[in-house]
């Protein structure tokens, strides 16, 4: 019986290690590849979640092997004692960090639910208070331009004769819509240290379409309707997002600052207005039907198939 328990514990420890490895790979793939988070930031965020499971796996394999082999406990050297004395508090601290961050995120989301719609708060204060997790999607991890723009399905807007050339380039990141690389993020750093990101999507390349409520677009970029959204979390971290459309090109430009608190609004709008006209990837695309109302919340199977079927599009 003792040997059986030992074998089960030993196997359980290795199974936990394997599951942690698979979960870590899926997490890193989703965070870095899908969500474009920086690799170092994803590792720092994921390590506290993995340490408790790895500690449990170590205990299972250690005690399982001892019970399986029916061996007495070996005498520990002073170095091992110091090592265990250091690993224990680290594991406890990691567990506390995971629990604390989860509780804070839950309290923040629950508080937002009680306070109602953030649109009213934005109208009152000029910005919307959000939770830390709501700003994570704006932390994009960039690659060298030559790698990121490889096999891109459209020609990005030319920035050579714009004020963007005065900023420090941080790289780029491409993203697929379906199987088409029709989205591109480009990162910059301003002289005062702010991080700026330009996003563009050529919807003629992937055949997608979008609807924007004119009531939500009181701003103007070269005469085009635009929307400015300012978000701030409880720690003071903020993102100001300016978005607009020019033909079939969808633009977003955001900076890691609260434009209500910092005088950067004119600079952000000037950068947006400096963008030249973009050439669509599919100039002979039939113009999409005008959308006078939001898309339905539920699509039928036939509608989904029609959206995904690109065989009849002039540009593939």
Coordinates of C-alpha atoms in Angstrom, one line a residue:
X1 CA 0.0 0.0 0.0
X2 CA 2.8 2.4 0.9
X3 CA 4.6 1.7 -2.3
X4 CA 1.4 2.1 -4.4
X5 CA 0.8 5.5 -2.8
X6 CA 4.4 6.5 -3.5
X7 CA 4.0 5.5 -7.2
X8 CA 0.8 7.5 -7.5
X9 CA 2.3 10.6 -5.9
X10 CA 5.4 10.3 -8.1
X11 CA 3.2 10.0 -11.2
X12 CA 1.0 12.9 -10.0
X13 CA 4.1 15.1 -9.6
X14 CA 5.3 14.5 -13.2
X15 CA 1.7 14.9 -14.5
X16 CA 1.5 18.3 -12.8
X17 CA 4.8 19.4 -14.3
X18 CA 3.6 18.4 -17.8
X19 CA 0.3 20.2 -17.3
X20 CA 2.1 23.4 -16.1
X21 CA 4.4 23.1 -19.2
X22 CA 1.4 22.8 -21.5
X23 CA -0.5 25.6 -19.8
X24 CA 2.5 27.9 -19.9
X25 CA 3.0 27.3 -23.6
X26 CA -0.7 28.0 -24.3
X27 CA -0.5 31.1 -22.1
X28 CA 2.6 32.5 -23.8
X29 CA 1.2 31.8 -27.2
X30 CA -2.0 33.6 -26.4
X31 CA -0.3 36.5 -24.7
X32 CA 2.6 37.1 -27.0
X33 CA 1.3 35.9 -30.4
X34 CA -2.4 36.6 -30.1
X35 CA -2.5 39.5 -27.7
X36 CA 0.9 41.0 -28.7
X37 CA 2.1 41.3 -25.1
X38 CA 5.8 41.7 -24.5
X39 CA 7.5 38.4 -23.8
X40 CA 9.2 39.6 -20.6
X41 CA 6.0 41.0 -19.3
X42 CA 4.1 37.8 -20.0
X43 CA 6.8 35.8 -18.2
X44 CA 6.7 38.1 -15.2
X45 CA 2.9 37.8 -15.1
X46 CA 2.8 34.0 -15.6
X47 CA 5.6 33.0 -13.3
X48 CA 3.7 33.7 -10.0
X49 CA 0.9 31.5 -11.3
X50 CA 3.2 28.6 -12.2
X51 CA 5.3 28.6 -9.0
X52 CA 2.7 27.1 -6.6
X53 CA 1.9 24.3 -9.0
X54 CA 5.6 23.6 -9.6
X55 CA 6.1 23.5 -5.8
X56 CA 3.3 21.0 -5.4
X57 CA 4.7 18.9 -8.2
X58 CA 8.1 18.9 -6.4
X59 CA 6.6 17.8 -3.2
X60 CA 4.7 15.0 -4.8
X61 CA 7.7 13.6 -6.7
X62 CA 10.0 13.9 -3.7
X63 CA 7.7 12.2 -1.2
X64 CA 6.4 9.8 -3.8
X65 CA 9.9 8.6 -4.6
X66 CA 10.7 8.2 -0.9
X67 CA 7.5 6.1 -0.3
X68 CA 8.0 4.1 -3.5
X69 CA 11.6 3.2 -2.7
X70 CA 10.9 2.9 1.1
X71 CA 14.0 4.9 1.7
X72 CA 14.7 6.9 4.9
X73 CA 14.9 10.6 4.7
X74 CA 18.4 11.7 3.7
X75 CA 20.3 14.1 5.9
X76 CA 20.1 17.6 4.4
X77 CA 23.2 19.6 3.9
X78 CA 23.3 23.2 5.1
X79 CA 23.2 24.4 1.5
X80 CA 19.9 22.5 0.9
X81 CA 18.4 23.8 4.1
X82 CA 19.2 27.4 3.0
X83 CA 17.8 26.7 -0.4
X84 CA 14.5 25.3 1.0
X85 CA 14.3 28.2 3.4
X86 CA 14.5 30.6 0.5
X87 CA 12.2 28.7 -1.9
X88 CA 9.4 28.5 0.7
X89 CA 8.8 32.2 1.2
X90 CA 9.1 32.8 -2.5
X91 CA 6.4 30.2 -3.2
X92 CA 4.2 31.7 -0.5
X93 CA 4.8 35.2 -1.9
X94 CA 3.9 34.0 -5.4
X95 CA 0.6 32.5 -4.1
X96 CA -0.2 35.8 -2.3
X97 CA 0.5 37.8 -5.4
X98 CA -1.8 35.7 -7.5
X99 CA -4.6 35.9 -4.9
X100 CA -4.1 39.6 -4.4
X101 CA -4.2 40.4 -8.1
X102 CA -7.3 38.3 -8.6
X103 CA -9.1 39.9 -5.7
X104 CA -8.2 43.4 -6.9
X105 CA -9.4 42.7 -10.4
X106 CA -12.7 41.2 -9.0
X107 CA -13.2 44.2 -6.8
X108 CA -12.6 46.6 -9.6
X109 CA -15.0 44.8 -12.0
X110 CA -17.6 44.6 -9.3
X111 CA -17.2 48.3 -8.5
X112 CA -17.7 49.2 -12.2
X113 CA -20.8 47.1 -12.3
X114 CA -22.3 48.9 -9.3
X115 CA -21.4 52.3 -10.7
X116 CA -23.1 51.7 -14.0
X117 CA -22.2 52.8 -17.5
X118 CA -18.7 54.3 -18.0
X119 CA -20.0 56.6 -20.7
X120 CA -21.6 58.8 -18.0
X121 CA -18.4 59.0 -16.1
X122 CA -16.5 59.8 -19.3
X123 CA -18.9 62.7 -20.0
X124 CA -18.5 64.0 -16.4
X125 CA -14.7 63.6 -16.0
X126 CA -13.5 63.5 -19.5
X127 CA -12.1 60.0 -19.1
X128 CA -13.3 56.6 -18.0
X129 CA -12.0 54.7 -15.0
X130 CA -11.2 51.0 -15.9
X131 CA -9.6 48.0 -14.4
X132 CA -5.9 47.1 -14.9
X133 CA -6.8 44.2 -17.1
X134 CA -8.7 46.5 -19.5
X135 CA -5.5 48.2 -20.5
X136 CA -3.5 45.1 -21.2
X137 CA -4.5 44.9 -24.8
X138 CA -2.7 48.2 -25.5
X139 CA 0.7 46.7 -24.4
X140 CA 1.8 45.4 -27.7
X141 CA 5.1 43.5 -28.1
X142 CA 6.9 44.6 -31.2
X143 CA 9.3 42.8 -33.6
X144 CA 11.8 44.2 -36.1
X145 CA 10.0 45.8 -39.1
X146 CA 11.6 43.5 -41.6
X147 CA 10.2 40.5 -39.8
X148 CA 6.8 41.9 -38.9
X149 CA 5.9 43.2 -42.3
X150 CA 6.9 40.0 -44.2
X151 CA 4.0 38.7 -46.3
X152 CA 1.8 41.6 -45.3
X153 CA -1.4 41.7 -47.5
X154 CA -1.4 45.5 -47.9
X155 CA 1.0 48.5 -48.2
X156 CA 1.1 50.4 -44.9
X157 CA 0.6 54.1 -45.0
X158 CA 3.9 55.9 -45.8
X159 CA 5.3 57.7 -42.7
X160 CA 8.5 59.1 -44.3
X161 CA 7.2 62.6 -44.7
X162 CA 5.3 62.9 -41.4
X163 CA 6.3 63.9 -37.9
X164 CA 6.5 60.2 -37.0
X165 CA 10.1 60.3 -38.4
X166 CA 11.0 62.5 -35.4
X167 CA 10.0 59.7 -33.0
X168 CA 12.0 56.7 -32.0
X169 CA 10.8 53.5 -33.7
X170 CA 10.1 50.5 -31.5
X171 CA 9.2 48.0 -34.3
X172 CA 6.0 46.5 -35.7
X173 CA 3.6 43.7 -35.2
X174 CA 1.3 42.2 -37.9
X175 CA -2.0 40.4 -37.2
X176 CA -4.2 38.2 -39.3
X177 CA -7.9 38.5 -39.9
X178 CA -8.8 34.9 -40.9
X179 CA -5.8 33.9 -43.0
X180 CA -5.0 37.4 -44.2
X181 CA -2.3 39.6 -42.7
X182 CA -4.3 42.8 -42.9
X183 CA -3.5 44.5 -39.6
X184 CA -0.3 46.2 -38.6
X185 CA 0.8 47.8 -35.3
X186 CA 3.8 50.2 -35.3
X187 CA 5.3 51.4 -32.1
X188 CA 7.1 54.7 -31.3
X189 CA 8.6 56.5 -28.3
X190 CA 8.2 60.3 -28.0
X191 CA 11.0 62.5 -26.8
X192 CA 9.3 62.9 -23.4
X193 CA 9.2 59.1 -23.0
X194 CA 5.6 58.3 -23.9
X195 CA 4.8 55.1 -25.8
X196 CA 2.8 55.7 -29.0
X197 CA 1.2 53.0 -31.2
X198 CA -0.3 53.4 -34.7
X199 CA -2.7 50.6 -35.8
X200 CA -4.1 50.3 -39.3
X201 CA -6.2 47.6 -41.0
X202 CA -6.9 47.4 -44.7
X203 CA -10.4 45.9 -44.8
X204 CA -10.3 45.6 -48.6
X205 CA -7.6 43.0 -48.1
X206 CA -9.6 40.7 -45.7
X207 CA -13.1 41.6 -46.9
X208 CA -14.3 42.7 -43.4
X209 CA -16.5 45.7 -42.7
X210 CA -17.3 47.7 -39.5
X211 CA -20.0 50.0 -38.3
X212 CA -19.4 53.1 -36.3
X213 CA -22.1 55.1 -34.5
X214 CA -21.9 58.7 -35.8
X215 CA -23.0 60.0 -32.4
X216 CA -19.8 58.5 -30.9
X217 CA -17.6 60.4 -33.3
X218 CA -17.6 64.1 -32.5
X219 CA -13.9 64.6 -33.3
X220 CA -12.5 65.3 -36.8
X221 CA -9.3 64.1 -38.5
X222 CA -8.9 65.8 -41.9
X223 CA -12.6 66.3 -41.9
X224 CA -13.3 62.6 -41.2
X225 CA -15.4 61.6 -38.1
X226 CA -13.2 60.3 -35.3
X227 CA -13.6 59.2 -31.7
X228 CA -11.3 59.9 -28.7
X229 CA -11.5 57.6 -25.7
X230 CA -9.4 58.2 -22.5
X231 CA -9.1 55.3 -20.1
X232 CA -7.4 55.2 -16.7
X233 CA -7.0 52.5 -14.1
X234 CA -6.8 52.9 -10.3
X235 CA -3.0 53.1 -10.3
X236 CA -3.0 56.1 -12.7
X237 CA -1.9 54.1 -15.8
X238 CA -3.8 55.5 -18.7
X239 CA -4.4 55.1 -22.4
X240 CA -5.8 57.8 -24.8
X241 CA -7.2 56.2 -28.0
X242 CA -8.0 58.1 -31.2
X243 CA -9.8 56.1 -33.9
X244 CA -11.2 56.9 -37.3
X245 CA -11.8 55.4 -40.8
X246 CA -10.6 56.6 -44.2
X247 CA -12.3 54.6 -46.9
X248 CA -11.5 51.0 -46.3
X249 CA -8.6 51.8 -44.0
X250 CA -9.3 51.6 -40.2
X251 CA -6.9 53.6 -38.0
X252 CA -6.2 53.7 -34.3
X253 CA -3.6 55.9 -32.6
X254 CA -3.1 55.6 -28.9
X255 CA -0.6 57.0 -26.3
X256 CA 0.1 55.8 -22.7
X257 CA -1.1 59.0 -21.2
X258 CA -4.3 60.7 -19.9
X259 CA -5.0 63.6 -22.3
X260 CA -7.3 65.2 -19.7
X261 CA -4.4 65.5 -17.3
X262 CA -1.5 66.0 -19.8
X263 CA -1.4 68.6 -22.6
X264 CA -0.8 66.1 -25.4
X265 CA -4.1 66.3 -27.2
X266 CA -3.0 68.7 -30.0
X267 CA 0.1 66.6 -30.6
X268 CA -1.9 63.4 -30.9
X269 CA -4.3 65.0 -33.3
X270 CA -1.5 66.5 -35.4
X271 CA 0.1 63.1 -35.8
X272 CA -3.1 61.6 -36.9
X273 CA -3.8 64.4 -39.4
X274 CA -0.3 64.0 -40.9
X275 CA -1.0 60.6 -42.3
X276 CA -1.2 60.6 -46.1
X277 CA -3.9 58.9 -48.1
X278 CA -3.5 55.1 -48.2
X279 CA -3.7 52.9 -51.3
X280 CA -6.2 50.0 -50.8
X281 CA -4.8 46.5 -51.3
X282 CA -7.9 45.7 -53.4
X283 CA -8.8 48.8 -55.5
X284 CA -11.3 46.9 -57.6
X285 CA -13.2 45.6 -54.6
X286 CA -17.0 46.2 -55.0
X287 CA -18.0 48.9 -52.5
X288 CA -19.5 47.4 -49.4
X289 CA -23.2 48.0 -48.8
X290 CA -23.8 51.0 -46.6
X291 CA -24.6 50.0 -43.1
X292 CA -27.3 52.2 -41.5
X293 CA -27.6 50.2 -38.3
X294 CA -25.4 48.1 -36.0
X295 CA -24.8 44.5 -37.0
X296 CA -27.1 41.9 -35.4
X297 CA -25.9 40.3 -32.2
X298 CA -26.6 36.8 -33.6
X299 CA -25.7 35.7 -37.1
X300 CA -27.1 32.7 -38.9
X301 CA -24.8 29.9 -40.2
X302 CA -25.4 31.0 -43.8
X303 CA -24.4 34.6 -42.9
X304 CA -21.2 33.4 -41.2
X305 CA -20.4 31.2 -44.3
X306 CA -20.9 34.1 -46.6
X307 CA -18.6 36.3 -44.5
X308 CA -15.8 33.7 -44.5
X309 CA -16.1 32.7 -48.1
X310 CA -13.6 34.8 -50.1
X311 CA -13.6 32.7 -53.2
X312 CA -15.8 35.2 -55.0
X313 CA -13.9 38.3 -54.0
X314 CA -11.8 40.0 -56.7
X315 CA -8.8 40.1 -54.3
X316 CA -7.8 36.9 -52.6

